[in-house]
Short mmCIF file of C-alpha atoms in Angstrom, two decimals:
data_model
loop_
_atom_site.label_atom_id
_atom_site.label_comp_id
_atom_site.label_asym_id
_atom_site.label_seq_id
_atom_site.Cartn_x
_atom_site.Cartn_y
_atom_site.Cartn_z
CA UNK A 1 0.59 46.29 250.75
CA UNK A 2 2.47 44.72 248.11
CA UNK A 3 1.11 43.85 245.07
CA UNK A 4 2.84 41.54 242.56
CA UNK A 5 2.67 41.67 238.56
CA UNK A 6 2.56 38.39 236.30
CA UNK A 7 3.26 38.00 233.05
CA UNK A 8 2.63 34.86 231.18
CA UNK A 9 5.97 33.18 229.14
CA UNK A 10 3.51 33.77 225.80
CA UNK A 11 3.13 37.63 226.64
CA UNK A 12 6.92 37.71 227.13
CA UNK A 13 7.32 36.22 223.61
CA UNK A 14 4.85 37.85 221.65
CA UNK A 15 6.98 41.17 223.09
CA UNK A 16 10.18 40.21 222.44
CA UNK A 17 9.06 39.05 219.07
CA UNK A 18 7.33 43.00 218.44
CA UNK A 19 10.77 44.49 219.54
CA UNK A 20 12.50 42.75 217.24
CA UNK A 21 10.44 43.74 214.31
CA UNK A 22 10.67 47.35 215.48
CA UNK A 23 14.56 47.04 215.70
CA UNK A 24 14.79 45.58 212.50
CA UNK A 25 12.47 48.09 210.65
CA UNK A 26 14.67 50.71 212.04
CA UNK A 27 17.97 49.04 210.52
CA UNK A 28 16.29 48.48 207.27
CA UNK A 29 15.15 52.44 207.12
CA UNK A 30 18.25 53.37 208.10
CA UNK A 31 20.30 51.10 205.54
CA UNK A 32 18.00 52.54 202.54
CA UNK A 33 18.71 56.03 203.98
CA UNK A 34 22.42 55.91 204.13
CA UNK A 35 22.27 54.14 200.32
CA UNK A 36 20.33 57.23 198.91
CA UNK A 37 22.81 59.56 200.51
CA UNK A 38 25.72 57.37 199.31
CA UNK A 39 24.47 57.26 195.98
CA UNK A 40 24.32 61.22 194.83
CA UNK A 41 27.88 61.00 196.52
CA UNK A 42 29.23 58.10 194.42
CA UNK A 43 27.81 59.86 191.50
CA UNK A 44 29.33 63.27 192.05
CA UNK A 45 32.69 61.39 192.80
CA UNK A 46 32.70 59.26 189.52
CA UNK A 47 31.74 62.35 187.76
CA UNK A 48 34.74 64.51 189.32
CA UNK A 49 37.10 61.87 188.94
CA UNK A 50 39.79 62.39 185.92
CA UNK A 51 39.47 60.29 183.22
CA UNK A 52 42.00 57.40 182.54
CA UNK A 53 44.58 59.36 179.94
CA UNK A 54 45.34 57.19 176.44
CA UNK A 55 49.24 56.89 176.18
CA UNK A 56 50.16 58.94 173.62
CA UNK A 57 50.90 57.19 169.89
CA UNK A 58 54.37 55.61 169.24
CA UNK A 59 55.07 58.53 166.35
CA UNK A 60 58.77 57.00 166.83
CA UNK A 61 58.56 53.38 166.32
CA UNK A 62 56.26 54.06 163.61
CA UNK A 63 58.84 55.98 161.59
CA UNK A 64 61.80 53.23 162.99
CA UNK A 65 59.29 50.64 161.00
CA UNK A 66 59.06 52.65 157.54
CA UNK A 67 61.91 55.21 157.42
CA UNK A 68 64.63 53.41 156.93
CA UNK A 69 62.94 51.02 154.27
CA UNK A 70 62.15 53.82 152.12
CA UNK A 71 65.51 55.45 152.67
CA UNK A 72 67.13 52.58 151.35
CA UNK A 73 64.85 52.36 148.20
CA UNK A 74 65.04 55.78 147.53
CA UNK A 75 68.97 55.19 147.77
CA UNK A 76 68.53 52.31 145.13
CA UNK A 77 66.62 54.44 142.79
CA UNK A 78 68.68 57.91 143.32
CA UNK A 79 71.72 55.11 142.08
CA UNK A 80 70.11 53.60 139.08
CA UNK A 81 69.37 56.96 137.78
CA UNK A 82 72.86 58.16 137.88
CA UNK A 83 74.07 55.33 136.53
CA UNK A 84 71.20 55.75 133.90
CA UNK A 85 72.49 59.32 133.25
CA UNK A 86 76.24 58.41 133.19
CA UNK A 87 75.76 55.64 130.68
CA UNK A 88 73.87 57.56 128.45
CA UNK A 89 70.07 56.04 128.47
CA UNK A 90 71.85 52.41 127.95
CA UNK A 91 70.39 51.52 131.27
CA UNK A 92 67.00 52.82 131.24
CA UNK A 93 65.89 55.00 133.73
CA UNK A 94 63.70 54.59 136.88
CA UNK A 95 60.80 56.02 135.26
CA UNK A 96 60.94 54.25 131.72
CA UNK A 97 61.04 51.19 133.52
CA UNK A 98 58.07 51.76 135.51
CA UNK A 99 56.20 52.24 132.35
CA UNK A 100 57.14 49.64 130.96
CA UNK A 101 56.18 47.44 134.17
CA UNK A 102 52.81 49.22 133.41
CA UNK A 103 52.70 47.74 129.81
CA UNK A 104 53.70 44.12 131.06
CA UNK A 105 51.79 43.70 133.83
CA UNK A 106 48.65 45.00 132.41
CA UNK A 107 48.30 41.70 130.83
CA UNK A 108 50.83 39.02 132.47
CA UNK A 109 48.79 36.17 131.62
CA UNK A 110 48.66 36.54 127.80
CA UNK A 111 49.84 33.09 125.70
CA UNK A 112 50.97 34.11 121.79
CA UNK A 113 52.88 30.66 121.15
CA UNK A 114 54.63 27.94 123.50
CA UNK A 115 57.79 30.09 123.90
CA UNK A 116 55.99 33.79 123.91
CA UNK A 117 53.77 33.86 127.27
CA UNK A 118 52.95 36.71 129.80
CA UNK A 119 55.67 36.78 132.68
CA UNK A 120 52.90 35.16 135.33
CA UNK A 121 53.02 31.91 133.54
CA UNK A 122 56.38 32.57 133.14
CA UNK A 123 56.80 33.04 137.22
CA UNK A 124 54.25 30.04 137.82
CA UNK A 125 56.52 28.17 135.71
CA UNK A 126 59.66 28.36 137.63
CA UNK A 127 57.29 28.25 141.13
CA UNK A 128 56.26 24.69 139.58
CA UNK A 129 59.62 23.28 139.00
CA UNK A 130 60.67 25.22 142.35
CA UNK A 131 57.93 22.88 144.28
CA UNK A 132 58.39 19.67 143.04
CA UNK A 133 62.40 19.42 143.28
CA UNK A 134 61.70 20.91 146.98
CA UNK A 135 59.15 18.52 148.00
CA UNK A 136 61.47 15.40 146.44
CA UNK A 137 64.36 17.10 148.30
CA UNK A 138 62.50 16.77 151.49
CA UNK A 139 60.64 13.75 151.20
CA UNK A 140 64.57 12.36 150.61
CA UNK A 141 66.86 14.88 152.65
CA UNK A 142 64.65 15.24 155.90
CA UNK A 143 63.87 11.49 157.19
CA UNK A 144 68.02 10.68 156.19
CA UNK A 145 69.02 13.63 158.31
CA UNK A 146 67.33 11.93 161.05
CA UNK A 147 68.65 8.73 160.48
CA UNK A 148 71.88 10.16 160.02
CA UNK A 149 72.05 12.00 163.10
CA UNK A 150 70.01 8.95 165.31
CA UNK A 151 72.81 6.52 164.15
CA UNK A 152 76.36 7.23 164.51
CA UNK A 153 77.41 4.57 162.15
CA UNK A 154 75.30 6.16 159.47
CA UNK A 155 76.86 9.08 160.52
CA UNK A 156 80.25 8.40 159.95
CA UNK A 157 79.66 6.48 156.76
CA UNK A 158 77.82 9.89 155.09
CA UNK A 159 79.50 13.03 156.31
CA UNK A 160 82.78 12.13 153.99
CA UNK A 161 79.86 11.88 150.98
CA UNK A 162 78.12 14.83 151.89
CA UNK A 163 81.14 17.07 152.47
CA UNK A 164 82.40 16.21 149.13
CA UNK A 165 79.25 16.40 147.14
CA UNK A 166 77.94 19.57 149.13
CA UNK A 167 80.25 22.07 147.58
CA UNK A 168 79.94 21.70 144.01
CA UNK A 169 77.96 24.22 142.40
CA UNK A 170 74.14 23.47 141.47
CA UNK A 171 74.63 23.50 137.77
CA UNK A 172 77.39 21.41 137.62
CA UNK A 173 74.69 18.72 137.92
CA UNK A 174 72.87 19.87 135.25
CA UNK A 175 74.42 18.32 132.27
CA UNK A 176 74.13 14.82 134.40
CA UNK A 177 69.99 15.79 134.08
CA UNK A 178 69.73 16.68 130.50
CA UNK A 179 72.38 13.03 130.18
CA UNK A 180 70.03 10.94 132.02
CA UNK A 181 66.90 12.45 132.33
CA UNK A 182 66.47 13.28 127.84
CA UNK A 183 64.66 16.57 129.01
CA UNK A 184 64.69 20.47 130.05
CA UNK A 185 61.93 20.32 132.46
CA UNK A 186 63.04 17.23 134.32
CA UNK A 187 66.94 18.01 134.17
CA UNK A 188 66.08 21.82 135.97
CA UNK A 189 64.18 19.50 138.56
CA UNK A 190 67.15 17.44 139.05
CA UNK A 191 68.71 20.69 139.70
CA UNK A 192 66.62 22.14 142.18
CA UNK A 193 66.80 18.46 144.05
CA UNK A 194 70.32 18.54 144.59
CA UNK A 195 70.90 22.58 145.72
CA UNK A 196 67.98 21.85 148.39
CA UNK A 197 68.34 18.68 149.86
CA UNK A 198 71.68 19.59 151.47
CA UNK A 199 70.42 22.14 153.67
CA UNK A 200 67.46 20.08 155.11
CA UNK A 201 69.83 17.23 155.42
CA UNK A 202 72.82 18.78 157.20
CA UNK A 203 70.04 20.59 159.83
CA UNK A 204 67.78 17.93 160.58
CA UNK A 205 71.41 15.95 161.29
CA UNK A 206 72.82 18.16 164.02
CA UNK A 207 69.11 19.08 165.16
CA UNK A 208 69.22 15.55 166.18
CA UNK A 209 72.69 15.43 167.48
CA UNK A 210 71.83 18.54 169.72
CA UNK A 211 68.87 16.88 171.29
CA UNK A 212 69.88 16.50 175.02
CA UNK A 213 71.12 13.08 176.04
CA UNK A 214 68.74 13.23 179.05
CA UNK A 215 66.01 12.49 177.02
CA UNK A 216 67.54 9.74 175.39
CA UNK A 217 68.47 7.92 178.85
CA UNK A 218 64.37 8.83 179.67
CA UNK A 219 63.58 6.83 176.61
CA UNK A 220 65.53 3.95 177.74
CA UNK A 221 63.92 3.63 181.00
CA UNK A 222 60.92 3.99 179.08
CA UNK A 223 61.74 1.62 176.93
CA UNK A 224 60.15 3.07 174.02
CA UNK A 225 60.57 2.24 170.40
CA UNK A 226 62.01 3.99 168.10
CA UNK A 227 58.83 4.84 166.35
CA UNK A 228 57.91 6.75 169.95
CA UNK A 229 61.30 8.41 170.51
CA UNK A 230 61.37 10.09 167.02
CA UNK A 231 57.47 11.10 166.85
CA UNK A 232 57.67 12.19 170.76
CA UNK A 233 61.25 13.15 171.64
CA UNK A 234 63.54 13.79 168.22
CA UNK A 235 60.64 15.65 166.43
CA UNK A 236 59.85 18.57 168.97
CA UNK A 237 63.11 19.36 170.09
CA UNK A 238 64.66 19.08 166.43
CA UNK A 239 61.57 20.74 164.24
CA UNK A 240 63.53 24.48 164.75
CA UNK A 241 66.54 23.35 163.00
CA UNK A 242 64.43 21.14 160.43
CA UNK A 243 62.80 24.89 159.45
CA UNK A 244 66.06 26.65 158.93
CA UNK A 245 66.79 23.90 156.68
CA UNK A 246 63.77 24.75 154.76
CA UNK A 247 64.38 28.59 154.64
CA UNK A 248 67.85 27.98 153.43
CA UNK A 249 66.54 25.12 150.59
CA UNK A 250 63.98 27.31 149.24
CA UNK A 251 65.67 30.34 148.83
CA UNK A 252 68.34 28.30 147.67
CA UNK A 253 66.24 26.71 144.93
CA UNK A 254 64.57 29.83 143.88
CA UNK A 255 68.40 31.20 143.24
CA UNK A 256 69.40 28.16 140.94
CA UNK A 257 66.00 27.91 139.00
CA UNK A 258 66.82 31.10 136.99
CA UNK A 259 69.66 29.95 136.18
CA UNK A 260 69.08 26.64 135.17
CA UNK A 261 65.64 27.60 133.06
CA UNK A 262 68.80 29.69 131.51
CA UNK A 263 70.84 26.95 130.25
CA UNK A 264 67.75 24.54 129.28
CA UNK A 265 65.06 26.82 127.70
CA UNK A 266 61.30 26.84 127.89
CA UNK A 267 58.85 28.72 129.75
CA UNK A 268 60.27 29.99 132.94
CA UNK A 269 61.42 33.47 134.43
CA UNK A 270 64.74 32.25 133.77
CA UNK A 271 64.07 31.78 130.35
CA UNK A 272 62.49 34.85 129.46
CA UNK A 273 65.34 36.97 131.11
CA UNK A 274 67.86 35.18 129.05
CA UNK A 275 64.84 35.75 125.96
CA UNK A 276 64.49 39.69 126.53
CA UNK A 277 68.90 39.45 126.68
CA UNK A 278 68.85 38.18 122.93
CA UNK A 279 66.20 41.00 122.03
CA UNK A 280 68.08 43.53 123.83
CA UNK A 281 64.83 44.65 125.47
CA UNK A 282 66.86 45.58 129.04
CA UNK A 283 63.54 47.42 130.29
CA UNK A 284 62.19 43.72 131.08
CA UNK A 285 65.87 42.26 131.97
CA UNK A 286 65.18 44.90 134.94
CA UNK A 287 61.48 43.97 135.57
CA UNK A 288 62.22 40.58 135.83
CA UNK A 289 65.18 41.38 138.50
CA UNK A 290 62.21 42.87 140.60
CA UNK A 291 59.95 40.53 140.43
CA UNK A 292 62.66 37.31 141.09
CA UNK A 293 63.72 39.34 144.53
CA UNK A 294 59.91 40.14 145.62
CA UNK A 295 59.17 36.47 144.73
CA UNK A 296 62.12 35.63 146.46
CA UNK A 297 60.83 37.86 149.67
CA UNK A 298 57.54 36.14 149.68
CA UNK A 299 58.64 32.97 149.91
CA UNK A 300 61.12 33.65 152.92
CA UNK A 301 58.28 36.07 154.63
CA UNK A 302 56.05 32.74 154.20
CA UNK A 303 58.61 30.84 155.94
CA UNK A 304 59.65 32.99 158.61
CA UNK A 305 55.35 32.84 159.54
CA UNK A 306 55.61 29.08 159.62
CA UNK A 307 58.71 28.93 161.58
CA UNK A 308 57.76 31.40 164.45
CA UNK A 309 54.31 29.53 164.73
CA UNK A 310 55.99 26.10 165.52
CA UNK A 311 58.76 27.73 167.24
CA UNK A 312 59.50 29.48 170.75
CA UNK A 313 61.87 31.41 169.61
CA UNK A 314 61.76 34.33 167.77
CA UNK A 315 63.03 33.88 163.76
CA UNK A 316 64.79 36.76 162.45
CA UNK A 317 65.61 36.61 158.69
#
């Protein structure tokens, strides 16, 4: 006798559907159990592994930054006191100097009369006069650099002017200021004008004559005006050599100034230099040397900044 079994297609499910969850279970119970093994393992292994070494300090660049600096002012000052020895104290020495510097700058600010002030308003002075011939030299000097270097006719008709005018020595032009101008202050400006607006002029003019004539045909196809090709094209490509223009006017400028506050009087570091000469005082004719160069060294740091941040190119001095 045979005897047959049936199951119902719900019985089959409900089994299938049991097995599953049993399967499943297992998995899961198995997963958390391999995770708590793996994690005292992980832990051991991130606390036997080495930790990341620190390169060790550049010791060598840092001395190739401020050795030779203070080599070279140490040379300066092992100099000036030989030379202060040799001469017999008519130089003053290193140190008398620096007490001096102590004296003056304790109170640089002081004002005992319209031609006896501290030597700030003496520096801010000369910065004044420095700013305003600059800015009129390149409110003039950089748009006709662009014009002369855009146009050729304009080119040809001012590079026999400037080559003529652009050697003659700054103060040569300052008896013209004093002629036409009936004032010191004004005349120096003059001055400062005409050393700094050569520089800017000359650069901004063969900036624009270096800008590649590939851009100019893309211009034409364009057909862009001329207000477009020099905000978009000359602009960008020729702002480098429009900075090193700048750099050269300024420290330029900041060369002639003492020279012309010299010759005209007033307040001015180049003034009192020329004022501490007729009291003999050399102490200050010294100070005053220093603090004209570290002036001097501002203003070109301060330039160098500005021209590396709208440059690619990296600006040496």
């Amino acid at each position: 006798m045979v005897s047959a079994v049936f199951h119902s297609p719900l019985a089959a499910a409900s089994e299938s559907i049991a097995m599953k969850k049993e399967a499943s279970h297992i998995d899961s119970t198995r997963a958390s159990g391999s995770k708590a093994l793996d994690a005292p393992a992980s832990a051991a292994a991130s606390a036997s592994a080495p930790a990341v070494a620190r390169p060790p300090y550049d010791w060598r660049g840092l001395v190739m930054v401020v050795l030779p600096p203070l080599l070279g002012l140490g040379l300066l000052i092992g100099i000036w006191a030989i030379v202060s020895i040799s001469t017999s104290s008519s130089i003053p020495s290193p140190w008398e100097t620096w007490k001096q510097a102590v004296v003056l700058f304790s109170d640089p600010f002081y004002r005992k009369g319209p031609n006896d002030q501290g030597v700030g308003w003496n520096v801010l002075m000369s910065l004044e006069r420095v700013a305003v011939g600059f800015g009129l030299a390149a409110a003039v000097g950089i748009p006709a650099g662009f014009a002369i270097g855009r146009f050729e006719f304009l080119g040809r008709m001012f590079n026999p002017l400037i080559s003529l005018l652009r050697p003659v020595s700054p103060l040569a032009w300052l008896p013209i200021g004093l002629m036409v101008f009936k004032g010191a202050n004004p005349a120096a400006i003059w001055t400062i004008f005409i050393c700094s607006i050569w520089p800017m002029l000359i650069n901004t003019a063969v900036g624009v004559q270096r800008v590649p004539q590939d851009y100019m045909n893309v211009a034409k196809v364009l057909n862009l005006s001329e207000w477009k090709i020099v905000t978009k094209i000359l602009f960008p490509a020729v702002l480098p050599y429009m900075l090193t223009g700048v750099r050269l006017a300024v420290g330029t400028a900041w060369l002639v100034i003492v020279a012309a506050e010299m010759l005209t009087g007033g307040v001015g570091i180049g003034f009192w230099v020329w004022d501490e000469w007729n009291n003999l005082n050399v102490k200050n004719i010294i100070i005053a040397i220093f603090v004209i160069g570290i002036v001097g060294l501002i203003l070109e740091y301060a330039l160098i900044k500005v021209a590396t941040a709208f440059t690619f190119e990296e600006v040496k001095s």
